[in-house]
Coordinates of N, CA and C in Angstrom, one line a residue:
X625 N -62.0 -41.9 -83.8 CA -61.6 -42.9 -82.9 C -60.1 -42.9 -82.6
X626 N -59.3 -42.6 -83.6 CA -57.9 -42.7 -83.5 C -57.4 -41.7 -82.4
X627 N -58.0 -40.5 -82.3 CA -57.5 -39.5 -81.4 C -57.8 -40.0 -80.0
X628 N -59.0 -40.6 -79.8 CA -59.4 -41.1 -78.5 C -58.5 -42.2 -78.0
X629 N -58.1 -43.1 -79.0 CA -57.2 -44.2 -78.6 C -55.9 -43.6 -78.2
X630 N -55.4 -42.6 -78.8 CA -54.1 -42.1 -78.4 C -54.2 -41.4 -77.1
X631 N -55.3 -40.7 -76.9 CA -55.6 -40.1 -75.6 C -55.6 -41.1 -74.5
X632 N -56.4 -42.2 -74.7 CA -56.5 -43.3 -73.8 C -55.1 -43.9 -73.5
X633 N -54.3 -44.2 -74.5 CA -53.0 -44.7 -74.3 C -52.1 -43.7 -73.5
X634 N -52.2 -42.5 -73.9 CA -51.4 -41.4 -73.2 C -51.8 -41.4 -71.7
X635 N -53.1 -41.4 -71.4 CA -53.5 -41.4 -70.0 C -53.0 -42.7 -69.3
X636 N -53.0 -43.8 -69.9 CA -52.6 -45.0 -69.3 C -51.1 -45.0 -69.0
X637 N -50.3 -44.4 -70.0 CA -48.9 -44.2 -69.8 C -48.6 -43.3 -68.6
X638 N -49.3 -42.2 -68.6 CA -49.2 -41.2 -67.5 C -49.5 -41.8 -66.2
X639 N -50.6 -42.6 -66.1 CA -51.0 -43.3 -64.9 C -50.0 -44.3 -64.4
X640 N -49.4 -45.0 -65.3 CA -48.3 -46.0 -65.0 C -47.1 -45.2 -64.4
X641 N -46.7 -44.2 -65.1 CA -45.6 -43.4 -64.7 C -45.8 -42.8 -63.3
X642 N -47.0 -42.3 -63.1 CA -47.4 -41.6 -61.8 C -47.4 -42.7 -60.7
X643 N -47.9 -43.9 -61.0 CA -48.0 -45.0 -60.0 C -46.5 -45.4 -59.7
X644 N -45.7 -45.5 -60.7 CA -44.3 -45.9 -60.5 C -43.6 -44.8 -59.7
X645 N -43.9 -43.6 -60.0 CA -43.3 -42.5 -59.2 C -43.7 -42.5 -57.7
X646 N -45.0 -42.8 -57.5 CA -45.5 -42.9 -56.1 C -44.8 -44.1 -55.4
X647 N -44.7 -45.2 -56.1 CA -44.0 -46.3 -55.5 C -42.6 -46.0 -55.2
X648 N -41.9 -45.3 -56.1 CA -40.5 -45.0 -55.8 C -40.4 -44.0 -54.6
X649 N -41.3 -43.0 -54.6 CA -41.3 -42.0 -53.5 C -41.6 -42.7 -52.2
X650 N -42.5 -43.7 -52.2 CA -42.8 -44.4 -51.0 C -41.6 -45.2 -50.5
X651 N -40.9 -45.9 -51.5 CA -39.7 -46.6 -51.1 C -38.6 -45.7 -50.6
X652 N -38.4 -44.5 -51.3 CA -37.4 -43.6 -50.8 C -37.8 -43.0 -49.4
X653 N -39.0 -42.7 -49.2 CA -39.5 -42.2 -47.9 C -39.2 -43.3 -46.8
X654 N -39.4 -44.6 -47.1 CA -39.1 -45.6 -46.1 C -37.6 -45.8 -45.9
X655 N -36.8 -45.7 -47.0 CA -35.4 -45.8 -46.8 C -34.9 -44.6 -46.0
X656 N -35.4 -43.4 -46.3 CA -35.0 -42.2 -45.5 C -35.3 -42.4 -44.0
X657 N -36.5 -42.8 -43.7 CA -36.9 -43.1 -42.3 C -36.0 -44.1 -41.7
X658 N -35.6 -45.1 -42.4 CA -34.7 -46.2 -41.9 C -33.3 -45.6 -41.7
X659 N -32.9 -44.8 -42.6 CA -31.6 -44.1 -42.5 C -31.5 -43.2 -41.3
X660 N -32.6 -42.4 -41.1 CA -32.7 -41.4 -40.0 C -32.7 -42.2 -38.7
X661 N -33.4 -43.3 -38.6 CA -33.4 -44.1 -37.4 C -32.0 -44.7 -37.1
X662 N -31.3 -45.1 -38.1 CA -30.0 -45.7 -38.0 C -29.0 -44.6 -37.5
X663 N -29.1 -43.4 -38.1 CA -28.3 -42.3 -37.7 C -28.5 -42.0 -36.2
X664 N -29.7 -41.9 -35.8 CA -30.0 -41.7 -34.4 C -29.4 -42.8 -33.5
X665 N -29.5 -44.0 -33.9 CA -28.9 -45.1 -33.2 C -27.4 -45.0 -33.1
X666 N -26.8 -44.6 -34.2 CA -25.3 -44.4 -34.3 C -24.9 -43.3 -33.4
X667 N -25.7 -42.2 -33.3 CA -25.4 -41.1 -32.5 C -25.4 -41.5 -31.0
X668 N -26.4 -42.3 -30.6 CA -26.5 -42.8 -29.2 C -25.3 -43.7 -29.0
X669 N -24.9 -44.6 -29.9 CA -23.8 -45.5 -29.7 C -22.5 -44.6 -29.6
X670 N -22.4 -43.6 -30.4 CA -21.2 -42.7 -30.4 C -21.1 -42.1 -29.0
X671 N -22.2 -41.5 -28.5 CA -22.1 -40.9 -27.2 C -21.7 -41.9 -26.1
X672 N -22.3 -43.1 -26.2 CA -22.0 -44.1 -25.2 C -20.5 -44.5 -25.3
X673 N -20.0 -44.6 -26.5 CA -18.5 -44.9 -26.7 C -17.7 -43.8 -26.2
X674 N -18.0 -42.6 -26.5 CA -17.3 -41.4 -25.9 C -17.2 -41.4 -24.4
X675 N -18.4 -41.7 -23.8 CA -18.4 -41.8 -22.3 C -17.5 -42.9 -21.8
X676 N -17.6 -44.1 -22.5 CA -16.7 -45.2 -22.1 C -15.2 -44.9 -22.2
X677 N -14.9 -44.2 -23.3 CA -13.5 -43.8 -23.5 C -13.1 -42.8 -22.4
X678 N -13.9 -41.8 -22.1 CA -13.6 -40.9 -21.0 C -13.5 -41.6 -19.7
X679 N -14.3 -42.6 -19.4 CA -14.2 -43.3 -18.1 C -12.9 -44.1 -18.1
X680 N -12.6 -44.7 -19.2 CA -11.4 -45.5 -19.3 C -10.1 -44.6 -19.1
X681 N -10.1 -43.4 -19.7 CA -9.0 -42.5 -19.5 C -8.9 -42.1 -18.0
X682 N -10.1 -41.8 -17.4 CA -10.0 -41.5 -15.9 C -9.5 -42.7 -15.1
X683 N -9.9 -43.9 -15.5 CA -9.4 -45.1 -14.7 C -7.9 -45.2 -15.0
X684 N -7.4 -45.0 -16.2 CA -6.0 -45.1 -16.5 C -5.2 -44.0 -15.7
X685 N -5.7 -42.8 -15.6 CA -5.1 -41.8 -14.9 C -5.0 -42.1 -13.4
X686 N -6.1 -42.7 -12.9 CA -6.1 -43.1 -11.5 C -5.1 -44.2 -11.2
X687 N -4.9 -45.1 -12.1 CA -3.9 -46.2 -12.0 C -2.5 -45.6 -12.0
X688 N -2.3 -44.6 -12.9 CA -1.0 -44.0 -13.0 C -0.7 -43.3 -11.7
X689 N -1.7 -42.5 -11.2 CA -1.5 -41.8 -9.9 C -1.2 -42.8 -8.7
X690 N -2.0 -43.9 -8.7 CA -1.9 -44.8 -7.6 C -0.5 -45.5 -7.7
X691 N -0.1 -45.8 -8.9 CA 1.2 -46.5 -9.1 C 2.4 -45.5 -8.7
X692 N 2.2 -44.3 -9.0 CA 3.3 -43.3 -8.6 C 3.3 -43.2 -7.1
X693 N 2.1 -43.2 -6.5 CA 2.0 -43.1 -5.0 C 2.7 -44.3 -4.4
X694 N 2.3 -45.5 -4.9 CA 2.9 -46.7 -4.3 C 4.4 -46.7 -4.5
X695 N 4.9 -46.3 -5.7 CA 6.3 -46.3 -5.9 C 7.0 -45.3 -5.0
X696 N 6.4 -44.2 -4.7 CA 7.0 -43.2 -3.8 C 7.0 -43.8 -2.4
X697 N 6.0 -44.5 -2.0 CA 6.0 -45.1 -0.7 C 7.1 -46.2 -0.6
X698 N 7.1 -47.0 -1.6 CA 8.1 -48.1 -1.6 C 9.5 -47.6 -1.5
X699 N 9.8 -46.5 -2.3 CA 11.2 -46.0 -2.4 C 11.5 -45.1 -1.1
X700 N 10.6 -44.6 -0.4 CA 10.9 -43.8 0.8 C 10.9 -44.7 2.1
X701 N 10.4 -45.9 2.1 CA 10.5 -46.7 3.3 C 12.0 -47.1 3.5
X702 N 12.4 -47.1 4.8 CA 13.7 -47.5 5.1 C 14.0 -49.0 4.9
X703 N 13.0 -49.8 4.9 CA 13.2 -51.2 4.7 C 13.6 -51.5 3.2
X704 N 14.3 -52.6 3.0 CA 14.6 -53.0 1.6 C 13.5 -53.8 1.1
X705 N 12.9 -53.5 -0.1 CA 11.8 -54.1 -0.6 C 12.1 -54.6 -2.1
X706 N 11.8 -55.8 -2.4 CA 12.0 -56.3 -3.7 C 10.9 -57.2 -4.1
X707 N 10.7 -57.4 -5.4 CA 9.7 -58.3 -6.0 C 10.4 -59.2 -7.1
X708 N 10.1 -60.5 -7.0 CA 10.7 -61.4 -8.0 C 9.6 -62.2 -8.6
X709 N 9.8 -62.7 -9.9 CA 8.8 -63.6 -10.5 C 9.1 -65.0 -10.0
X710 N 8.3 -65.9 -10.5 CA 8.4 -67.3 -10.0 C 9.7 -68.0 -10.4
X711 N 10.4 -67.4 -11.4 CA 11.6 -68.0 -11.9 C 12.8 -67.4 -11.1
X712 N 12.5 -66.5 -10.2 CA 13.5 -65.9 -9.3 C 14.2 -64.6 -10.0
X713 N 13.6 -64.1 -11.0 CA 14.1 -62.9 -11.7 C 13.5 -61.7 -11.0
X714 N 14.4 -60.7 -10.6 CA 13.9 -59.5 -10.0 C 13.0 -58.7 -11.0
X715 N 11.8 -58.3 -10.5 CA 10.9 -57.4 -11.2 C 11.2 -55.9 -10.8
X716 N 11.4 -55.7 -9.5 CA 11.7 -54.4 -9.1 C 12.3 -54.5 -7.7
X717 N 12.9 -53.4 -7.3 CA 13.4 -53.2 -5.9 C 13.3 -51.7 -5.6
X718 N 13.2 -51.4 -4.3 CA 13.1 -50.0 -3.9 C 14.5 -49.4 -3.9
X719 N 14.6 -48.1 -3.8 CA 15.8 -47.4 -3.9 C 16.8 -47.8 -2.8
X720 N 16.3 -48.0 -1.6 CA 17.2 -48.5 -0.5 C 17.8 -49.8 -0.8
X721 N 17.1 -50.7 -1.3 CA 17.6 -52.0 -1.7 C 18.7 -51.9 -2.8
X722 N 18.4 -51.1 -3.8 CA 19.3 -50.9 -4.9 C 20.6 -50.3 -4.4
X723 N 20.5 -49.3 -3.6 CA 21.7 -48.6 -3.1 C 22.6 -49.5 -2.3
X724 N 21.9 -50.4 -1.4 CA 22.7 -51.3 -0.6 C 23.2 -52.5 -1.3
X725 N 22.5 -53.0 -2.3 CA 22.8 -54.3 -2.9 C 23.6 -54.1 -4.3
X726 N 23.4 -52.9 -4.9 CA 24.0 -52.7 -6.2 C 24.6 -51.3 -6.1
X727 N 25.7 -51.1 -5.3 CA 26.3 -49.8 -5.2 C 26.8 -49.2 -6.5
X728 N 27.1 -50.0 -7.4 CA 27.6 -49.5 -8.7 C 26.5 -49.0 -9.6
X729 N 25.2 -49.2 -9.2 CA 24.1 -48.8 -10.0 C 23.7 -49.9 -11.0
X730 N 22.8 -49.6 -11.9 CA 22.4 -50.5 -12.9 C 21.0 -50.9 -12.8
X731 N 20.5 -51.7 -13.7 CA 19.1 -52.1 -13.8 C 19.0 -53.5 -13.1
X732 N 17.9 -53.6 -12.2 CA 17.7 -54.9 -11.5 C 16.8 -55.8 -12.3
X733 N 15.9 -55.3 -13.0 CA 14.9 -56.1 -13.7 C 15.5 -57.2 -14.6
X734 N 15.1 -58.4 -14.3 CA 15.6 -59.6 -15.1 C 16.8 -60.2 -14.5
X735 N 17.5 -59.6 -13.5 CA 18.6 -60.3 -12.8 C 18.1 -61.2 -11.8
X736 N 19.0 -62.1 -11.4 CA 18.7 -63.1 -10.3 C 19.6 -62.9 -9.1
X737 N 19.4 -63.6 -8.0 CA 20.3 -63.4 -6.9 C 21.7 -63.8 -7.2
X738 N 21.9 -64.7 -8.2 CA 23.2 -65.1 -8.6 C 24.0 -64.0 -9.3
X739 N 23.3 -62.9 -9.8 CA 23.9 -61.7 -10.3 C 24.3 -60.7 -9.2
X740 N 23.8 -60.9 -8.0 CA 23.9 -59.9 -7.0 C 24.8 -60.4 -5.8
X741 N 24.5 -61.6 -5.4 CA 25.1 -62.1 -4.2 C 26.2 -63.2 -4.5
X742 N 27.1 -63.5 -3.6 CA 28.0 -64.6 -3.8 C 27.3 -65.9 -3.9
X743 N 27.9 -66.9 -4.6 CA 27.2 -68.1 -4.9 C 26.5 -68.9 -3.8
X744 N 27.2 -69.0 -2.6 CA 26.7 -69.7 -1.5 C 25.4 -69.1 -1.0
X745 N 25.4 -67.8 -0.8 CA 24.3 -67.0 -0.3 C 23.2 -67.0 -1.4
X746 N 23.5 -66.9 -2.7 CA 22.6 -66.9 -3.8 C 21.8 -68.2 -3.8
X747 N 22.5 -69.4 -3.6 CA 21.8 -70.7 -3.5 C 20.8 -70.7 -2.4
X748 N 21.2 -70.2 -1.2 CA 20.3 -70.2 0.0 C 19.1 -69.3 -0.3
X749 N 19.3 -68.2 -0.8 CA 18.2 -67.2 -1.1 C 17.2 -67.9 -2.2
X750 N 17.8 -68.4 -3.2 CA 17.0 -69.1 -4.3 C 16.2 -70.2 -3.7
X751 N 16.8 -71.0 -2.8 CA 16.0 -72.1 -2.2 C 14.9 -71.6 -1.3
X752 N 15.1 -70.5 -0.6 CA 14.1 -69.9 0.2 C 12.9 -69.4 -0.7
X753 N 13.3 -68.8 -1.8 CA 12.2 -68.3 -2.7 C 11.4 -69.5 -3.3
X754 N 12.1 -70.5 -3.7 CA 11.5 -71.7 -4.3 C 10.5 -72.3 -3.2
X755 N 10.9 -72.4 -2.0 CA 10.1 -72.9 -0.9 C 8.8 -72.1 -0.7
X756 N 9.0 -70.8 -0.7 CA 7.8 -69.9 -0.5 C 6.8 -70.1 -1.7
X757 N 7.4 -70.2 -2.9 CA 6.6 -70.4 -4.1 C 5.9 -71.7 -4.1
X758 N 6.6 -72.8 -3.8 CA 6.1 -74.1 -3.8 C 5.0 -74.4 -2.7
X759 N 5.2 -73.8 -1.5 CA 4.3 -74.1 -0.4 C 3.3 -73.0 -0.2
X760 N 3.6 -71.8 -0.7 CA 2.7 -70.7 -0.4 C 2.7 -70.2 1.0
X761 N 3.7 -70.7 1.8 CA 3.8 -70.3 3.2 C 4.9 -69.2 3.3
X762 N 4.5 -68.1 3.9 CA 5.5 -67.0 4.0 C 6.7 -67.4 4.9
X763 N 7.8 -66.8 4.6 CA 9.0 -66.9 5.5 C 9.0 -65.6 6.3
X764 N 8.8 -65.6 7.6 CA 8.7 -64.3 8.3 C 9.8 -64.1 9.3
X765 N 10.4 -62.9 9.2 CA 11.4 -62.4 10.2 C 12.5 -63.4 10.5
X766 N 13.1 -63.9 9.4 CA 14.3 -64.8 9.6 C 15.6 -64.0 9.6
X767 N 16.4 -64.2 10.6 CA 17.7 -63.4 10.6 C 18.7 -64.2 9.8
X768 N 19.4 -63.5 8.9 CA 20.5 -64.1 8.2 C 21.5 -63.1 7.8
X769 N 22.7 -63.6 7.7 CA 23.8 -62.7 7.3 C 23.7 -62.5 5.7
X770 N 23.8 -61.3 5.3 CA 23.7 -61.0 3.9 C 25.0 -60.4 3.4
X771 N 25.6 -61.0 2.5 CA 26.9 -60.5 1.9 C 26.6 -60.2 0.4
X772 N 26.8 -58.9 0.1 CA 26.5 -58.4 -1.2 C 27.8 -58.1 -1.9
X773 N 27.8 -58.3 -3.2 CA 28.9 -57.9 -4.1 C 28.9 -56.4 -4.1
X774 N 30.1 -55.8 -3.9 CA 30.2 -54.3 -3.9 C 30.9 -53.9 -5.2
X775 N 31.3 -52.7 -5.2 CA 32.0 -52.1 -6.4 C 33.4 -52.7 -6.4
X776 N 33.9 -53.0 -7.5 CA 35.3 -53.5 -7.7 C 35.4 -54.9 -7.0
X777 N 34.4 -55.7 -7.1 CA 34.4 -57.1 -6.5 C 34.6 -57.2 -5.1
X778 N 34.4 -56.1 -4.3 CA 34.5 -56.1 -2.9 C 33.2 -56.7 -2.4
X779 N 33.1 -57.1 -1.1 CA 31.9 -57.6 -0.5 C 31.5 -56.7 0.7
X780 N 30.2 -56.6 0.9 CA 29.7 -55.9 2.1 C 28.8 -56.9 2.8
X781 N 29.0 -57.0 4.1 CA 28.1 -58.0 4.8 C 27.4 -57.2 6.0
X782 N 26.2 -57.8 6.3 CA 25.4 -57.3 7.4 C 24.4 -58.3 7.8
X783 N 23.9 -58.2 9.0 CA 22.8 -59.1 9.4 C 21.5 -58.4 9.1
X784 N 20.5 -59.2 8.5 CA 19.2 -58.6 8.2 C 18.1 -59.5 8.7
X785 N 17.0 -59.0 9.0 CA 15.8 -59.7 9.3 C 15.0 -59.7 8.0
X786 N 14.7 -60.9 7.5 CA 14.1 -61.0 6.2 C 12.7 -61.7 6.2
X787 N 11.8 -61.1 5.5 CA 10.5 -61.7 5.3 C 10.3 -61.9 3.8
X788 N 9.7 -63.0 3.5 CA 9.4 -63.3 2.1 C 7.9 -63.8 2.0
X789 N 7.2 -63.3 1.1 CA 5.8 -63.6 1.0 C 5.5 -64.0 -0.4
X790 N 4.5 -65.0 -0.6 CA 4.1 -65.3 -2.0 C 3.3 -64.2 -2.6
X791 N 3.6 -63.9 -3.9 CA 2.8 -62.9 -4.6 C 1.8 -63.7 -5.5
X792 N 0.6 -63.3 -5.4 CA -0.5 -64.0 -6.2 C -1.0 -63.1 -7.3
X793 N -1.4 -63.8 -8.4 CA -2.1 -63.0 -9.5 C -3.6 -62.9 -9.2
X794 N -4.4 -62.3 -10.1 CA -5.8 -62.1 -9.8 C -6.6 -63.4 -9.6
X795 N -6.1 -64.5 -10.2 CA -6.7 -65.8 -10.1 C -6.3 -66.5 -8.8
X796 N -5.4 -65.9 -8.0 CA -4.9 -66.6 -6.8 C -3.7 -67.5 -7.0
X797 N -3.2 -67.6 -8.2 CA -2.0 -68.4 -8.5 C -0.7 -67.6 -8.0
X798 N 0.2 -68.4 -7.4 CA 1.5 -67.8 -6.9 C 2.3 -67.5 -8.2
X799 N 2.7 -66.3 -8.3 CA 3.5 -65.9 -9.5 C 4.9 -65.3 -9.1
X800 N 5.2 -65.3 -7.8 CA 6.5 -64.8 -7.4 C 6.5 -64.5 -6.0
X801 N 7.5 -63.7 -5.5 CA 7.7 -63.4 -4.1 C 7.9 -61.9 -3.9
X802 N 7.5 -61.5 -2.8 CA 7.8 -60.1 -2.3 C 8.6 -60.3 -1.1
X803 N 9.7 -59.5 -1.0 CA 10.6 -59.6 0.1 C 10.8 -58.3 0.8
X804 N 11.0 -58.3 2.1 CA 11.3 -57.1 2.9 C 12.4 -57.5 3.9
X805 N 13.4 -56.6 3.9 CA 14.4 -56.9 4.9 C 14.9 -55.5 5.5

């Protein structure tokens, strides 16, 4: 009887081990299937992300090309063109404006009319800008004498026809002025 008891115990141990192994294999198979599904999902997401990155790069290149084209147009027009923020600081000006108004050269961004024009004219220009910003009404084809500071504190004067328009952001808020003379 002792041999049978050991055999029976041995068979019970083997059965338990086999059942445990089957349970572990089933759990591992389920985990593997879950992992494979997640890998497939991540591959799809990766392809989607790569496509979005490629589209964004194309859009960025299009913006750069468009900006270069606009800058070329602005700089080659014979009119003087400038843009100011709501505080009256210049954001940009075309090459014609810079040549006529700043013959000594230099950077325009951040300067105001008080840095470019004599005080009396600067006050008048600043008041015109403030009115366009406050009312949203463009100032169109107004003739005025413009006196600019030249090299070595000399002045240059001429008559110009000036138009100023409100510049809006994407939400429609007035954020500055665009001027053409």
